[in-house]
Coordinates of C-alpha atoms in Angstrom, one line a residue:
Chain A
M1 CA 36.4 -65.6 -49.1
V2 CA 38.7 -62.9 -50.5
L3 CA 37.8 -61.1 -53.8
R4 CA 40.9 -61.2 -55.9
L5 CA 40.1 -58.1 -58.0
K6 CA 42.7 -55.9 -59.6
W7 CA 42.6 -52.2 -58.9
Y8 CA 41.0 -51.3 -62.2
E9 CA 38.3 -54.0 -61.7
W10 CA 37.3 -52.4 -58.4
I11 CA 36.7 -49.2 -60.4
G12 CA 34.7 -51.1 -63.0
W13 CA 32.5 -52.7 -60.3
V14 CA 31.8 -49.3 -58.8
V15 CA 30.6 -48.1 -62.2
E16 CA 28.4 -51.2 -62.4
V17 CA 26.8 -50.5 -59.0
C18 CA 26.3 -46.9 -59.9
M19 CA 24.6 -47.8 -63.2
V20 CA 22.3 -50.4 -61.5
A21 CA 21.4 -48.0 -58.7
L22 CA 20.6 -45.2 -61.3
G23 CA 18.6 -47.6 -63.4
V24 CA 16.5 -48.8 -60.5
F25 CA 15.9 -45.2 -59.4
I26 CA 14.8 -44.0 -62.8
I27 CA 12.7 -47.1 -63.7
S28 CA 10.9 -47.1 -60.3
S29 CA 10.2 -43.4 -60.5
S30 CA 8.7 -43.8 -64.0
I31 CA 6.5 -46.7 -62.8
A32 CA 5.4 -44.7 -59.7
E33 CA 4.5 -41.7 -61.9
K34 CA 2.6 -44.0 -64.3
E35 CA 4.8 -43.2 -67.3
P36 CA 4.9 -46.5 -69.1
Q37 CA 6.9 -45.3 -72.1
A38 CA 9.6 -43.8 -69.9
A39 CA 9.7 -47.0 -67.8
V40 CA 10.0 -49.3 -70.8
I41 CA 12.7 -47.1 -72.5
S42 CA 14.7 -46.7 -69.3
A43 CA 14.5 -50.4 -68.6
S44 CA 15.6 -51.3 -72.1
A45 CA 18.5 -48.7 -72.1
F46 CA 19.8 -49.6 -68.6
G47 CA 19.3 -53.3 -69.3
L48 CA 21.5 -53.0 -72.4
L49 CA 24.1 -50.9 -70.7
V50 CA 24.3 -53.0 -67.5
G51 CA 24.3 -56.2 -69.6
I52 CA 27.2 -55.0 -71.7
W53 CA 29.2 -53.7 -68.8
S54 CA 28.6 -56.9 -66.8
W55 CA 29.8 -59.0 -69.7
V56 CA 33.0 -56.8 -69.9
M57 CA 33.6 -57.2 -66.2
L58 CA 32.9 -60.9 -66.0
F59 CA 34.2 -62.2 -69.3
Y60 CA 36.1 -59.8 -71.5
G61 CA 39.8 -60.3 -71.7
K62 CA 39.8 -63.1 -69.2
S63 CA 41.7 -66.3 -70.1
R64 CA 39.8 -69.6 -70.3
N65 CA 41.3 -70.8 -67.0
A66 CA 40.3 -67.6 -65.2
S67 CA 36.8 -67.6 -66.4
G68 CA 36.4 -71.3 -65.4
I69 CA 35.7 -72.6 -68.8
Chain B
M1 CA 50.5 -58.0 -67.5
S2 CA 49.7 -60.1 -70.5
H3 CA 48.4 -58.5 -73.7
L4 CA 44.9 -59.7 -73.0
E5 CA 45.0 -58.2 -69.5
K6 CA 46.2 -54.9 -70.8
K7 CA 43.3 -54.8 -73.3
R8 CA 40.9 -55.7 -70.5
A9 CA 42.3 -53.0 -68.2
A10 CA 42.1 -50.4 -71.1
V11 CA 38.5 -51.2 -71.8
I12 CA 37.4 -51.1 -68.1
L13 CA 39.4 -47.9 -67.4
G14 CA 38.2 -46.3 -70.6
G15 CA 34.6 -47.1 -69.9
S16 CA 34.9 -46.0 -66.3
I17 CA 36.5 -42.7 -67.2
F18 CA 33.8 -42.1 -69.8
F19 CA 31.1 -42.8 -67.2
F20 CA 32.5 -40.4 -64.6
L21 CA 33.5 -37.7 -67.1
F22 CA 29.9 -37.8 -68.5
W23 CA 28.3 -37.2 -65.1
T24 CA 30.9 -34.6 -64.2
L25 CA 30.3 -32.7 -67.4
L26 CA 26.5 -32.7 -66.6
F27 CA 27.2 -31.0 -63.3
I28 CA 29.7 -28.4 -64.2
P29 CA 28.1 -24.9 -64.5
W30 CA 28.8 -23.1 -67.7
G31 CA 27.1 -21.4 -70.5
N32 CA 24.4 -19.4 -68.6
R33 CA 24.3 -15.8 -69.8
G34 CA 24.5 -13.0 -67.4
S35 CA 22.8 -12.7 -64.0
E36 CA 19.5 -11.2 -65.1
A37 CA 16.8 -13.7 -65.8
Y38 CA 14.8 -11.1 -67.7
L39 CA 17.1 -9.6 -70.3
T40 CA 16.6 -6.0 -71.2
R41 CA 18.2 -3.8 -73.9
G42 CA 18.1 -0.1 -73.3
E43 CA 14.9 1.7 -72.2
V44 CA 11.9 -0.6 -71.5
D45 CA 8.5 0.8 -72.7
Q46 CA 5.6 0.2 -70.4
S47 CA 2.8 -2.0 -71.8
E48 CA -0.7 -0.8 -72.7
S49 CA -3.5 -1.4 -70.2
P50 CA -5.1 -4.8 -70.5
D51 CA -8.5 -3.1 -71.1
K52 CA -7.3 -2.4 -74.6
V53 CA -6.2 -6.0 -75.1
F54 CA -9.5 -7.4 -74.0
N55 CA -11.4 -4.9 -76.1
T56 CA -9.3 -6.0 -79.1
L57 CA -10.1 -9.6 -78.4
L58 CA -13.8 -8.8 -78.3
I59 CA -14.5 -10.0 -74.8
P60 CA -15.8 -6.9 -73.1
E61 CA -17.7 -9.0 -70.6
Y62 CA -14.5 -9.9 -68.7
K63 CA -14.3 -6.7 -66.8
G64 CA -15.4 -8.1 -63.5
P65 CA -17.9 -6.7 -61.0
K66 CA -18.8 -3.1 -61.7
D67 CA -18.0 -1.9 -58.2
H68 CA -14.8 -4.1 -58.1
T69 CA -16.1 -5.9 -55.0
F70 CA -15.5 -9.6 -55.3
V71 CA -17.9 -12.0 -53.5
F72 CA -16.7 -15.4 -52.3
T73 CA -18.5 -18.1 -50.4
G74 CA -17.3 -19.0 -46.9
I75 CA -17.2 -22.5 -45.4
C76 CA -20.7 -21.9 -43.9
N77 CA -22.0 -20.7 -47.3
E78 CA -21.8 -17.1 -46.0
E79 CA -21.0 -14.3 -48.5
I80 CA -17.6 -12.8 -48.0
K81 CA -17.2 -9.5 -49.9
I82 CA -13.7 -8.2 -50.5
P83 CA -13.3 -5.0 -52.4
L84 CA -10.4 -4.7 -54.8
Q85 CA -9.5 -1.3 -53.2
A86 CA -10.6 -0.1 -49.8
P87 CA -9.6 2.5 -47.2
V88 CA -6.5 1.7 -45.2
N89 CA -6.6 1.2 -41.4
P90 CA -5.5 4.5 -39.9
V91 CA -3.7 2.6 -37.1
K92 CA -0.4 1.6 -38.6
T93 CA 1.5 -1.5 -37.4
V94 CA 5.1 -0.6 -36.6
V95 CA 7.5 -2.9 -38.6
L96 CA 10.8 -3.2 -36.7
D97 CA 12.1 -6.2 -38.6
Q98 CA 11.4 -6.2 -42.3
A99 CA 12.8 -9.7 -42.8
R100 CA 10.5 -11.1 -40.1
K101 CA 7.5 -9.2 -41.6
S102 CA 8.3 -10.7 -45.0
D103 CA 8.3 -14.2 -43.5
E104 CA 5.0 -13.4 -41.8
I105 CA 3.4 -12.3 -45.1
K106 CA 4.7 -15.4 -46.8
A107 CA 3.2 -17.6 -44.0
I108 CA -0.1 -15.9 -44.4
A109 CA -0.1 -16.4 -48.2
E110 CA 0.9 -20.1 -47.8
S111 CA -1.8 -20.6 -45.2
L112 CA -4.3 -19.2 -47.7
G113 CA -3.2 -21.8 -50.2
A114 CA -0.3 -20.3 -52.2
A115 CA 2.3 -22.8 -53.4
L116 CA 5.0 -20.2 -54.2
V117 CA 5.5 -16.8 -52.7
G118 CA 8.1 -14.3 -53.6
I119 CA 8.8 -10.7 -52.6
T120 CA 10.5 -8.0 -54.7
E121 CA 10.7 -4.3 -55.1
L122 CA 8.1 -3.2 -57.7
N123 CA 9.9 -2.0 -60.8
P124 CA 7.9 0.9 -62.4
R125 CA 8.6 -0.3 -65.9
W126 CA 6.3 -3.3 -65.3
K127 CA 3.3 -1.1 -64.6
F128 CA 0.8 -0.5 -67.3
K129 CA 0.9 2.9 -68.9
G130 CA -0.9 5.6 -67.1
V131 CA -1.9 3.6 -64.0
P132 CA -1.8 5.5 -60.8
L133 CA 0.2 2.9 -58.8
D134 CA 3.1 4.0 -56.6
H135 CA 3.5 1.0 -54.2
K136 CA 7.1 0.0 -53.4
Y137 CA 6.9 -3.7 -53.0
A138 CA 5.3 -6.6 -54.8
I139 CA 4.3 -10.0 -53.3
V140 CA 3.9 -12.6 -56.0
I141 CA 1.6 -15.6 -55.2
G142 CA 1.9 -18.7 -57.3
E143 CA -0.2 -21.8 -57.6
A144 CA 0.3 -24.8 -59.9
L145 CA -2.0 -26.7 -62.1
P146 CA -1.8 -30.4 -61.1
Y147 CA 0.7 -32.3 -63.4
D148 CA -1.9 -35.0 -64.0
F149 CA -4.1 -32.6 -65.9
T150 CA -1.3 -31.7 -68.3
R151 CA 0.0 -35.0 -69.6
E152 CA -3.0 -36.9 -70.9
Q153 CA -2.9 -36.2 -74.7
K154 CA -6.0 -38.2 -75.6
D155 CA -8.3 -37.6 -72.7
K156 CA -10.9 -35.0 -73.5
M157 CA -12.3 -34.9 -70.0
K158 CA -8.8 -34.2 -68.5
A159 CA -8.3 -31.4 -71.0
I160 CA -11.6 -29.9 -70.0
M161 CA -10.8 -30.3 -66.3
A162 CA -7.4 -28.7 -66.9
T163 CA -8.9 -25.6 -68.6
K164 CA -11.4 -25.3 -65.8
A165 CA -8.6 -25.7 -63.3
I166 CA -6.7 -22.8 -65.0
L167 CA -9.7 -20.6 -64.8
D168 CA -10.5 -21.7 -61.3
F169 CA -6.9 -21.0 -60.4
Y170 CA -7.1 -17.4 -61.5
N171 CA -10.1 -17.1 -59.2
Q172 CA -8.3 -19.0 -56.4
G173 CA -5.0 -17.1 -56.8
G174 CA -7.0 -13.8 -57.0
K175 CA -8.8 -14.8 -53.8
I176 CA -5.5 -15.3 -52.0
A177 CA -4.3 -11.9 -53.3
L178 CA -7.5 -10.2 -52.3
Y179 CA -7.4 -11.7 -48.8
L180 CA -3.7 -10.8 -48.4
A181 CA -4.2 -7.2 -49.6
K182 CA -7.0 -6.9 -47.1
E183 CA -4.7 -8.2 -44.3
I184 CA -2.1 -5.7 -45.2
R185 CA -4.6 -2.8 -45.3
D186 CA -5.8 -3.9 -41.8
M187 CA -2.1 -3.5 -40.8
G188 CA -2.3 0.1 -41.8
Y189 CA -0.5 0.0 -45.2
P190 CA -2.0 0.5 -48.7
A191 CA -2.2 -2.7 -50.7
R192 CA -3.9 -3.8 -54.0
A193 CA -4.4 -7.2 -55.5
H194 CA -3.5 -7.7 -59.2
Y195 CA -4.7 -10.7 -61.1
E196 CA -6.3 -11.6 -64.4
S197 CA -7.9 -8.6 -66.1
W198 CA -7.9 -6.5 -62.9
S199 CA -4.1 -6.2 -62.8
Q200 CA -2.4 -2.9 -63.2
I201 CA 1.0 -4.6 -63.7
L202 CA 2.7 -7.2 -65.8
T203 CA 2.7 -10.3 -63.6
I204 CA 5.4 -12.4 -65.2
P205 CA 8.3 -9.9 -65.1
V206 CA 7.4 -9.1 -61.5
A207 CA 7.5 -12.8 -60.7
I208 CA 10.9 -13.1 -62.4
D209 CA 12.2 -10.2 -60.3
A210 CA 10.9 -12.1 -57.2
G211 CA 13.1 -15.0 -58.3
L212 CA 10.2 -17.4 -58.9
G213 CA 11.4 -18.4 -62.4
E214 CA 12.3 -17.3 -65.9
L215 CA 10.5 -16.5 -69.1
G216 CA 10.1 -19.2 -71.7
R217 CA 9.5 -19.2 -75.4
N218 CA 5.9 -20.0 -74.8
G219 CA 5.4 -16.7 -73.0
M220 CA 5.0 -18.5 -69.6
L221 CA 7.0 -18.2 -66.5
I222 CA 8.9 -21.4 -66.1
T223 CA 9.5 -22.3 -62.4
K224 CA 11.9 -24.9 -61.0
E225 CA 9.0 -26.5 -59.0
F226 CA 6.2 -26.6 -61.5
G227 CA 7.7 -25.7 -64.9
P228 CA 5.1 -23.7 -66.9
R229 CA 2.2 -24.9 -64.8
G230 CA 2.2 -22.0 -62.4
R231 CA -0.4 -19.3 -62.4
F232 CA 0.3 -16.0 -60.6
A233 CA -1.3 -13.1 -58.8
V234 CA 0.4 -10.1 -57.2
V235 CA -0.2 -7.9 -54.3
T236 CA 1.5 -4.5 -54.4
T237 CA 2.0 -2.6 -51.1
D238 CA 4.0 -0.1 -49.2
L239 CA 4.3 -2.4 -46.2
P240 CA 8.0 -2.4 -45.4
L241 CA 9.3 -5.8 -46.6
K242 CA 12.7 -7.4 -47.3
P243 CA 12.9 -8.5 -51.0
D244 CA 14.0 -12.0 -51.7
E245 CA 17.6 -12.5 -52.8
K246 CA 18.1 -13.2 -56.5
S247 CA 18.3 -17.0 -57.1
A248 CA 20.8 -18.6 -59.5
R249 CA 19.9 -18.6 -63.2
M250 CA 17.9 -21.5 -64.5
G251 CA 19.1 -21.1 -68.1
I252 CA 15.5 -21.2 -69.4
I253 CA 16.3 -18.7 -72.2
E254 CA 19.2 -20.8 -73.3
T255 CA 17.1 -24.0 -73.1
C256 CA 14.4 -22.4 -75.3
E257 CA 17.0 -21.4 -77.8
V258 CA 17.7 -25.1 -78.5
C259 CA 14.1 -26.3 -78.1
D260 CA 11.1 -25.2 -80.1
K261 CA 8.6 -27.8 -79.1
C262 CA 5.9 -25.3 -78.1
A263 CA 6.3 -23.5 -81.4
R264 CA 6.1 -26.7 -83.4
T265 CA 3.1 -28.1 -81.6
C266 CA 1.1 -24.8 -81.2
P267 CA -2.1 -25.4 -83.2
A268 CA -2.7 -21.6 -83.5
K269 CA 0.9 -21.0 -84.8
A270 CA 1.1 -18.2 -82.3
I271 CA 4.6 -19.0 -81.0
T272 CA 7.7 -17.8 -82.9
F273 CA 10.6 -20.0 -84.0
G274 CA 14.2 -18.9 -84.0
G275 CA 15.9 -16.7 -81.4
P276 CA 14.4 -14.1 -79.1
T277 CA 14.0 -10.5 -80.3
V278 CA 13.9 -7.2 -78.5
T279 CA 10.3 -6.0 -77.9
R280 CA 9.8 -2.7 -76.2
G281 CA 13.3 -3.1 -74.7
V282 CA 12.8 -6.6 -73.4
V283 CA 14.6 -9.7 -74.9
K284 CA 11.9 -12.3 -75.4
W285 CA 10.0 -14.4 -77.9
Q286 CA 7.1 -12.2 -79.1
L287 CA 3.8 -14.2 -79.2
D288 CA 0.9 -13.5 -81.3
N289 CA -1.5 -13.1 -78.4
E290 CA -4.5 -12.5 -80.6
K291 CA -4.0 -15.7 -82.6
C292 CA -3.6 -17.6 -79.4
F293 CA -6.7 -16.2 -77.7
K294 CA -8.9 -16.4 -80.7
Y295 CA -8.0 -20.1 -81.0
W296 CA -8.5 -20.6 -77.3
Y297 CA -11.8 -18.7 -76.8
K298 CA -14.4 -19.0 -79.5
G299 CA -16.9 -16.7 -77.9
D300 CA -20.2 -17.6 -76.2
D301 CA -18.4 -19.3 -73.4
S302 CA -16.8 -21.8 -75.8
W303 CA -13.2 -22.8 -75.0
S304 CA -10.9 -25.0 -77.1
N305 CA -9.2 -26.2 -73.9
C306 CA -5.8 -26.0 -75.6
L307 CA -2.8 -26.4 -73.2
T308 CA -0.3 -27.5 -75.9
C309 CA 2.3 -24.9 -75.1
M310 CA 2.3 -26.0 -71.5
T311 CA 2.0 -29.8 -72.0
S312 CA 4.7 -29.9 -74.7
C313 CA 7.3 -27.9 -72.6
P314 CA 10.3 -30.1 -71.5
W315 CA 10.2 -28.3 -68.1
N316 CA 6.6 -29.5 -67.5
K317 CA 7.4 -32.5 -65.2
P318 CA 6.0 -33.9 -62.0
N319 CA 7.5 -32.4 -58.9
N320 CA 9.3 -35.6 -57.7
L321 CA 12.9 -36.3 -56.8
L322 CA 13.8 -37.7 -60.2
H323 CA 12.6 -34.7 -62.1
R324 CA 13.9 -32.2 -59.6
V325 CA 17.4 -33.8 -60.1
G326 CA 16.8 -33.7 -63.9
N327 CA 15.7 -30.1 -63.8
Y328 CA 18.6 -29.2 -61.6
L329 CA 21.0 -30.7 -64.1
A330 CA 19.3 -28.9 -66.9
T331 CA 20.2 -25.6 -65.3
R332 CA 23.9 -26.3 -65.3
N333 CA 25.1 -26.2 -68.9
P334 CA 24.3 -26.5 -72.6
L335 CA 25.0 -30.2 -72.7
S336 CA 22.5 -30.9 -69.9
R337 CA 19.9 -28.7 -71.5
W338 CA 20.3 -30.4 -74.8
L339 CA 19.9 -33.8 -73.1
L340 CA 16.8 -32.6 -71.3
V341 CA 15.2 -31.6 -74.6
K342 CA 16.2 -34.9 -76.4
M343 CA 15.2 -37.1 -73.5
D344 CA 11.8 -35.4 -73.2
D345 CA 11.0 -36.6 -76.8
I346 CA 12.5 -40.0 -76.3
M347 CA 10.7 -40.7 -73.1
G348 CA 7.3 -39.7 -74.5
Y349 CA 6.8 -36.6 -72.3
G350 CA 5.5 -33.3 -73.7
Q351 CA 2.6 -34.2 -75.9
E352 CA 0.2 -32.0 -77.8
M353 CA -3.1 -31.6 -75.9
D354 CA -5.8 -29.9 -77.9
T355 CA -9.3 -31.2 -77.5
A356 CA -10.5 -29.1 -80.5
K357 CA -8.8 -31.6 -82.8
L358 CA -10.3 -34.5 -80.7
W359 CA -13.8 -33.1 -81.2
Q360 CA -13.1 -32.5 -84.8
A361 CA -11.9 -36.1 -85.2
E362 CA -15.0 -37.4 -83.4
G363 CA -17.2 -35.3 -85.6
N364 CA -15.6 -36.7 -88.8
A365 CA -15.9 -40.2 -87.5
K366 CA -19.7 -40.0 -87.0

């Protein structure tokens, strides 16, 4: 299977991976340090950011045919 | 490329550029003033002896043993007596390699339990007025209060344990300094331990000179490893040593200029707002020590257990990878520092911890 990504989409997915990795790092550290407020806020913030970026990468600007709808 | 594809490319590229630019800006070093962590203006006046301070604060009982011999209990419950000052061994150890001797001294201090050790030349302006001290070097020994004691804002027992730990630390740090001074005297060189009210020097500026940290608004030494949780003792000596190299600026003064959490949360109102001022030739925030101590110590062995200036400080964080990275970023530039201060509030760090209010609330509730 070959991923048919355009060059700018590769950059976008790198950003996605970085954000997910950073979010996991921060949330897991907060949980390990028993900082519930920090963990909840980090999870909410990263959930929102990763969610928005994932939507952009998967759906934004794609024609109906390309998105499979 | 269709119009839709162009929009998609613009959004993805724009978002990606913003992401990488943001992190790059956090890492670029700019905005730290000068190379001196302890800023001075003109001549620096020496401080008065702490005896006068303690007499003013009406706690004459804190003068220690009359003969300045401290007694500790060994592992077999035996008494170990270490005098503050004692004759030097007439047989002098020859020091051929000062750097190696410095490493040896640091290893001894760490084996005795020190968490941080720094070596510097003793600057005479940090001696108290009139003290007959002419040692050339200062070895600074630091220990840290456990982070766990400094983050529970509603736990009275933890606050009490934290205060006890601070007082115990002064004993423990002093013990390390006394042992180390004795070791150096056995090597044939004069040495004296300085800690708590038996110090003849100002500990914090000497620790800054040794590169262990920088001065904060709350009057405490802020270290990279422990924030304001460190407690320090010093050994001055003529043993030939190699002073540590100056470390890079942490930007604590610049951080405190944008943060006033300790001043806002101090229950005694002893910490000043606004920018630093010049006091006896030193640029710093002048604390009202009397207000602070009178709030902290009520007399008759009654302590308020207030650690608010320490617990509210954004630099007070656990010593783990996440916060070491965060603290490192905060040393880089004003944007990073501003973010550290804002995130500290958002994430719920840095709470007020003053059990006097808890007890008062409990008393009112009954």
